[in-house]
Coordinates of C-alpha atoms in Angstrom, one line a residue:
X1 CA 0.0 0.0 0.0
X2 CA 2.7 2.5 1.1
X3 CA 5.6 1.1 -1.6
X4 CA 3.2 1.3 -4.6
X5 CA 5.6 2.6 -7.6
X6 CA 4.3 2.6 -12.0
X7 CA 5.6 0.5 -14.4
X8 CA 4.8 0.1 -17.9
X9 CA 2.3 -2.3 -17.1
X10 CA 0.2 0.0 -14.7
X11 CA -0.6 2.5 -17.0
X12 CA -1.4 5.9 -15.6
X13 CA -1.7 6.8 -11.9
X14 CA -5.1 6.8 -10.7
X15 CA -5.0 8.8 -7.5
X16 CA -3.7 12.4 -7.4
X17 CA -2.8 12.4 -3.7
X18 CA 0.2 11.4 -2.0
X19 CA 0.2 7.6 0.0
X20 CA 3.5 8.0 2.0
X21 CA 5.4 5.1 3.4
X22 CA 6.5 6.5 7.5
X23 CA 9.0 4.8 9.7
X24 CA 10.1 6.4 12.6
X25 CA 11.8 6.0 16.2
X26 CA 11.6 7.7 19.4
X27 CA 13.4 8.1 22.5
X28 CA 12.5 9.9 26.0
X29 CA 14.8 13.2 26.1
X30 CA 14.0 13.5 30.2
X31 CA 14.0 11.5 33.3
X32 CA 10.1 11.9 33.2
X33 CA 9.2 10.7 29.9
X34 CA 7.4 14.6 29.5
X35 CA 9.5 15.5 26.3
X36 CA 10.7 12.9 23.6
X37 CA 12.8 13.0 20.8
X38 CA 11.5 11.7 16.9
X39 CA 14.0 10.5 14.3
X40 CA 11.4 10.1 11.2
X41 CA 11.4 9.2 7.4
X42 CA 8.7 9.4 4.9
X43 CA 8.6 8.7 1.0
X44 CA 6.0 8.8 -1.3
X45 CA 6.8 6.0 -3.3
X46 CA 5.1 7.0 -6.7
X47 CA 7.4 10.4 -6.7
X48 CA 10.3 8.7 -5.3
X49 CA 11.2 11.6 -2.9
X50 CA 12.5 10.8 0.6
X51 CA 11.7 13.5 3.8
X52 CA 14.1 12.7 6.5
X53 CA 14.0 14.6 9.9
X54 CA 15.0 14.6 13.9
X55 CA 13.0 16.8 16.1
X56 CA 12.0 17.2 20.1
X57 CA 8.3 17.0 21.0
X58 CA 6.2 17.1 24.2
X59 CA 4.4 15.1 26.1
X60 CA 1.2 15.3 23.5
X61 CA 3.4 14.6 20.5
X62 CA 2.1 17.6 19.1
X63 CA 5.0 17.9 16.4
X64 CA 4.2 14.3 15.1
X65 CA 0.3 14.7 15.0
X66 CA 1.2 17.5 12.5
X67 CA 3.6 15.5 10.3
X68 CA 0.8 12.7 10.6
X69 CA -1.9 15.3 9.4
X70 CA 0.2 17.4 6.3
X71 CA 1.6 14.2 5.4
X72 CA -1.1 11.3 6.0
X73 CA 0.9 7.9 5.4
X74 CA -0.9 4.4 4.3
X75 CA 2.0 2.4 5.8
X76 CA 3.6 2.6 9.2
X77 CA 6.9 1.1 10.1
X78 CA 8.1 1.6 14.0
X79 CA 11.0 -0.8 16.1
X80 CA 9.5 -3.2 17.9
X81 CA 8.8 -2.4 21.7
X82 CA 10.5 1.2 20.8
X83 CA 6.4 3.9 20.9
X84 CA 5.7 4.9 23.9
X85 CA 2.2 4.6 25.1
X86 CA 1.9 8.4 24.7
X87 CA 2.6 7.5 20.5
X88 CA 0.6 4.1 20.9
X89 CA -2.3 6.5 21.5
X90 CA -1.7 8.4 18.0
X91 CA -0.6 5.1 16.2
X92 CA -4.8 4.1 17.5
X93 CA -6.7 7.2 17.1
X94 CA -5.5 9.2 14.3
X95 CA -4.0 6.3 12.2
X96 CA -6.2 3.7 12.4
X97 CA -6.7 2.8 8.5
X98 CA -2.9 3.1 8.2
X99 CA -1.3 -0.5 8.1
X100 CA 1.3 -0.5 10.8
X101 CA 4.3 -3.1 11.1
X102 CA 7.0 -3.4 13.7
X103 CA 10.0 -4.8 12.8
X104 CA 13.1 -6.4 14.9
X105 CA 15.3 -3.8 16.1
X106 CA 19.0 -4.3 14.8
X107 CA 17.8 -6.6 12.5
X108 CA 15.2 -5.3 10.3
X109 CA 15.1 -1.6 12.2
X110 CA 18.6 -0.9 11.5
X111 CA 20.6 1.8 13.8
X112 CA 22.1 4.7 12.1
X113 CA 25.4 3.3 11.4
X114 CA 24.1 0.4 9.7
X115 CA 22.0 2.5 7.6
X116 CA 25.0 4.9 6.2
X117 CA 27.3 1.2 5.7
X118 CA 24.4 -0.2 3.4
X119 CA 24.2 3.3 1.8
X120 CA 27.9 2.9 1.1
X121 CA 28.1 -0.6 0.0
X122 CA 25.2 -1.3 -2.1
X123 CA 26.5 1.7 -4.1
X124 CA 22.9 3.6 -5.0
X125 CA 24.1 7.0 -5.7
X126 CA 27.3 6.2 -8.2
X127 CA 26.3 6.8 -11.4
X128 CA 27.7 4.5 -14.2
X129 CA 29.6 6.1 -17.1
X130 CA 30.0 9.4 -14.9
X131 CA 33.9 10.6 -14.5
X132 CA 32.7 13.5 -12.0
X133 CA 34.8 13.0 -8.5
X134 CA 31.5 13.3 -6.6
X135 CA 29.7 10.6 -8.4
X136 CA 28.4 8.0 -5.5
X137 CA 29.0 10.3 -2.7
X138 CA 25.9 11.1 0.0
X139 CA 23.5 13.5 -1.3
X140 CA 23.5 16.7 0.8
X141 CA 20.5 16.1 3.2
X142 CA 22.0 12.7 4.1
X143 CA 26.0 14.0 4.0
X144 CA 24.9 16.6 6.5
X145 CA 23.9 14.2 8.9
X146 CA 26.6 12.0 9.5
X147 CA 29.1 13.3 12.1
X148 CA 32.1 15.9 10.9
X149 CA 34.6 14.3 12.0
X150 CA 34.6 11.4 10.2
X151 CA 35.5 11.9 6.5
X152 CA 34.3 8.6 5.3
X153 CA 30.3 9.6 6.3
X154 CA 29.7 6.2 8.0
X155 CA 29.2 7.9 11.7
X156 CA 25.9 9.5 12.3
X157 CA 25.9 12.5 13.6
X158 CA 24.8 13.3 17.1
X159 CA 21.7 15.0 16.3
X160 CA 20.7 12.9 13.4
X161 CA 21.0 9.0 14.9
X162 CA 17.4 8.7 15.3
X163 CA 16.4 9.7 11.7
X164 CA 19.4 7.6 10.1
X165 CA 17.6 4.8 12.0
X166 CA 14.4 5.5 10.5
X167 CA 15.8 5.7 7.0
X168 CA 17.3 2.2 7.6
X169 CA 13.8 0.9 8.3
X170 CA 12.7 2.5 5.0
X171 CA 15.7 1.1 3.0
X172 CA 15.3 -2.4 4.6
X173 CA 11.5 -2.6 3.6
X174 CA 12.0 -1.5 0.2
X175 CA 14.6 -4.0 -0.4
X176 CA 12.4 -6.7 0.9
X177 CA 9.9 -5.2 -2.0
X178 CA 12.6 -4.9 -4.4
X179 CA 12.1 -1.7 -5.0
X180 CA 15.5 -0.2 -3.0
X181 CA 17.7 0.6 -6.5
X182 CA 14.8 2.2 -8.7
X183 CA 13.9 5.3 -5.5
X184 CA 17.5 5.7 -3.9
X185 CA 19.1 6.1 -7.4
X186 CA 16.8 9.2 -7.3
X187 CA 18.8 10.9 -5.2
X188 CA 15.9 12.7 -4.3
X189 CA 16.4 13.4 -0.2
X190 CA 14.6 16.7 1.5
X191 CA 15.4 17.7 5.5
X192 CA 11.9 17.3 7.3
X193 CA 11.6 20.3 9.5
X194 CA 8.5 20.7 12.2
X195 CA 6.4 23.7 11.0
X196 CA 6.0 25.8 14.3
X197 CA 10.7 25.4 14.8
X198 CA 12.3 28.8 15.0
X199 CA 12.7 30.7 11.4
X200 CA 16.4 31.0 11.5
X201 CA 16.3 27.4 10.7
X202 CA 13.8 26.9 8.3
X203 CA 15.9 29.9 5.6
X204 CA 17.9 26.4 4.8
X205 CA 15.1 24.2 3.7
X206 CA 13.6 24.2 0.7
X207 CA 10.5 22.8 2.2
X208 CA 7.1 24.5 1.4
X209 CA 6.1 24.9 5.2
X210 CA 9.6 26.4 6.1
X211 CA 8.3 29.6 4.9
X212 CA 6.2 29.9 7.9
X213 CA 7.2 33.8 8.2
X214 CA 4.0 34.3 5.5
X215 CA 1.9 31.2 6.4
X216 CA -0.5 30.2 9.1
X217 CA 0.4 26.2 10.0
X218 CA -2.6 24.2 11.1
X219 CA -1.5 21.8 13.4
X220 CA -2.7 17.7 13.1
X221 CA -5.3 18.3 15.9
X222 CA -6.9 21.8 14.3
X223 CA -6.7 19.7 10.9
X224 CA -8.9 17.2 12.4
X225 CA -11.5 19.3 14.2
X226 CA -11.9 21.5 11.8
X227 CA -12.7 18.3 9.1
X228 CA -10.1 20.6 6.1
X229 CA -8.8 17.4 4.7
X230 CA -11.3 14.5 6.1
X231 CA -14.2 14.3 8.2
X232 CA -15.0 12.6 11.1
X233 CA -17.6 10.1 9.9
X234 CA -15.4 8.0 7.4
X235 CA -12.2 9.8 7.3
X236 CA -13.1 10.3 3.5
X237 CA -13.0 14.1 2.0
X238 CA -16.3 14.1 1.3
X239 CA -18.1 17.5 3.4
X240 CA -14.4 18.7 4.3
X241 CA -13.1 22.4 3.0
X242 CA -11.0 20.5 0.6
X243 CA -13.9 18.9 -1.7
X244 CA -15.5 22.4 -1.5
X245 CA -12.4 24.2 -2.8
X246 CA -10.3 21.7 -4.9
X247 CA -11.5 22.6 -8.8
X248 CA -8.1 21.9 -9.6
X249 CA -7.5 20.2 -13.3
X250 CA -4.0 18.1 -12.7
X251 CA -3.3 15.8 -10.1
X252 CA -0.2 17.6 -9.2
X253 CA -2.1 20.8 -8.4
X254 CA -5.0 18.8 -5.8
X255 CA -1.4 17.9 -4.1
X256 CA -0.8 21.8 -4.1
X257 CA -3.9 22.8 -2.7
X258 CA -3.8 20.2 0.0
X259 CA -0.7 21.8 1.3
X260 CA -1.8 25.1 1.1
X261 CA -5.0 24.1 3.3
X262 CA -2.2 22.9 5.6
X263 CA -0.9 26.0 5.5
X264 CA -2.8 29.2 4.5
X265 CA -1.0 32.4 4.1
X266 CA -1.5 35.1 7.1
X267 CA 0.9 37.5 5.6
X268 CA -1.0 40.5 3.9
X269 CA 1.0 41.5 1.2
X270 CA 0.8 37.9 -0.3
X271 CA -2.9 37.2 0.2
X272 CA -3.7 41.0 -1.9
X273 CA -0.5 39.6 -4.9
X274 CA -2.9 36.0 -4.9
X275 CA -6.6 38.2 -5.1
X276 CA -5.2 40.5 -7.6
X277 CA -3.8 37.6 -9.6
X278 CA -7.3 35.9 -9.3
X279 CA -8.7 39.0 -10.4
X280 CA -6.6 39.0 -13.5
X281 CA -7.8 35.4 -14.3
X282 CA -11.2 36.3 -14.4
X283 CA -10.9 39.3 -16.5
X284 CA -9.9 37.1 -19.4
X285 CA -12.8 33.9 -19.6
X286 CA -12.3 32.8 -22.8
X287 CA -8.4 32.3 -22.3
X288 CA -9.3 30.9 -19.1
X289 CA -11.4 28.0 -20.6
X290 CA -8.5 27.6 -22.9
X291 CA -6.3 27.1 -20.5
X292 CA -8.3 24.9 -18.5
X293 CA -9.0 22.8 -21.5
X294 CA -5.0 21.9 -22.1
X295 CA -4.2 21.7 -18.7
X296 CA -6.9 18.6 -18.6
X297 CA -4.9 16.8 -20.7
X298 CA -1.6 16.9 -18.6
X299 CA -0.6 13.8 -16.9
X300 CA 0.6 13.3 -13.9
X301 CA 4.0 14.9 -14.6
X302 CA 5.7 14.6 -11.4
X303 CA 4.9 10.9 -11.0
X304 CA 6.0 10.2 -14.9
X305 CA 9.5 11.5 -13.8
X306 CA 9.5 8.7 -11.7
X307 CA 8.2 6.5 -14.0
X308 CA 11.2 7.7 -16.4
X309 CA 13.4 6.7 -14.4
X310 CA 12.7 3.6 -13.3
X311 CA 12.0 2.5 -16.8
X312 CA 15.4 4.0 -17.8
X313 CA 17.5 2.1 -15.2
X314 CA 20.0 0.5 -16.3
X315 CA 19.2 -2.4 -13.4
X316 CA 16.1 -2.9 -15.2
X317 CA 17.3 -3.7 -18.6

């Protein structure tokens, strides 16, 4: 369910929205179990890209009800024995259609250090035919969490052992569904930073909710109250702000939308630029309809990327 990729066979994608794949590990920060800490790593399988992140959280695991809610997954992986009862309790309520596996720790949960050995011996990111020095090396997300001072990257880095971990859970169960080479050849790795961190922090991702300094985040449990994604009935979209608002023609732009529901913009300036760009829009009908018209016909381009690629690897031929 949460390692669905498309080959030749399958034609195009169905389903506009994201099903992510989420491993993740936690470990008490304090004596009293009040604050934790979250290594995580989510993919959506269909894109190929990977979100990898370490963050603290308190004792309501606010931080990861939010991930949960902006980025729903299908398929949970956690260590066996490693959620607390406070997580149990989110794992039950929030993500109870979400098939959930635990896996052996060591074994099949790999620690950090495992993860960055497999990344180095299995060879994903060298590129065959390439003469650049660089070819094979980390790409810069994962590089930037494995400790400084050792030059071969095969160390995690102090602040990063968690989320190494989790990625090692992710990399195991895609090699058990063969599908490790085709999505790490990608290269494809983004930091995963908590929405409500301080902004000095978030100037270095690229991530859309970074930019918090111009948008309002909605955490997991506002998301759910409030019904903006799915309702409380069948967890379906059906009666939720998003059915009322996504018109949207491509699949790629219903993904759009869903994240600016997740995050609506607050500062001023950019709400007027949007109104007077709608305003634009409508002053021209006919090219509108036009427009609409071709952009119908657009698959779904960042999935056939993907696609591309997969098709194109050399494993596969």
């Amino acid at each position: 369910k949460g390692t669905q990729t498309y080959s030749v066979l399958d034609g195009s994608p169905s389903e506009s929205h994201s099903k992510y794949l989420l491993s993740f590990k936690e470990k008490p920060n304090d004596s009293t179990g009040q604050q934790r800490v979250y290594g995580v790593c989510f993919v959506d399988t269909s894109v190929g890209k990977f979100h990898i992140g370490q963050f603290f959280d308190d004792r309501h695991c606010s931080r990861f009800r939010t991930l949960v809610a902006h980025f729903p997954p299908v398929q949970i992986l956690f260590e066996k024995g490693n959620p607390s009862s406070d997580t149990k309790k989110v794992l039950k309520s929030g993500l109870s259609t979400a098939i959930q596996e635990g896996l052996q720790p060591t074994y099949q949960f790999w620690d950090g250090a495992k993860t960055l050995k497999i990344l180095a011996e299995e060879g994903y990111f060298f590129k065959e035919g390439k003469g650049d020095p660089d070819n094979g090396t980390l790409p810069p997300v994962i590089k930037s969490m494995t400790s400084d001072s050792d030059s071969l990257a095969l160390t995690p880095g102090e602040k990063s052992e968690l989320a190494l971990s989790a990625l090692g859970a992710c990399i195991y169960y895609m090699k058990k569904c063969l599908i490790d080479q085709e999505l790490l050849s990608m290269g494809n790795f983004e930091e995963y930073v908590p929405v409500d961190v301080d902004l000095q922090r978030t100037q270095i991702s690229t991530s859309f909710f970074a930019k918090t300094s111009q948008r309002m985040v909605l955490d997991g449990v506002t998301l759910t109250n409030l019904e903006i994604l799915q309702n409380g009935t069948n967890g379906s979209t059906e009666g939720t702000l998003l059915e009322k608002l996504d018109s949207c023609f491509t699949p790629f732009g219903k993904r759009l939308i869903k994240q600016w529901l997740c995050a609506p913009l607050c500062n001023p300036f950019s709400i007027n630029d949007r109104l007077d760009a709608l305003e634009d829009l409508m002053a021209i009908p006919e090219k509108l309809t036009e427009v609409g018209e071709l952009l119908k016909k657009l698959p779904d381009l960042e999935r056939l990327l993907s696609k591309i690629h997969s098709i194109g690897s050399p494993l596969k031929s």
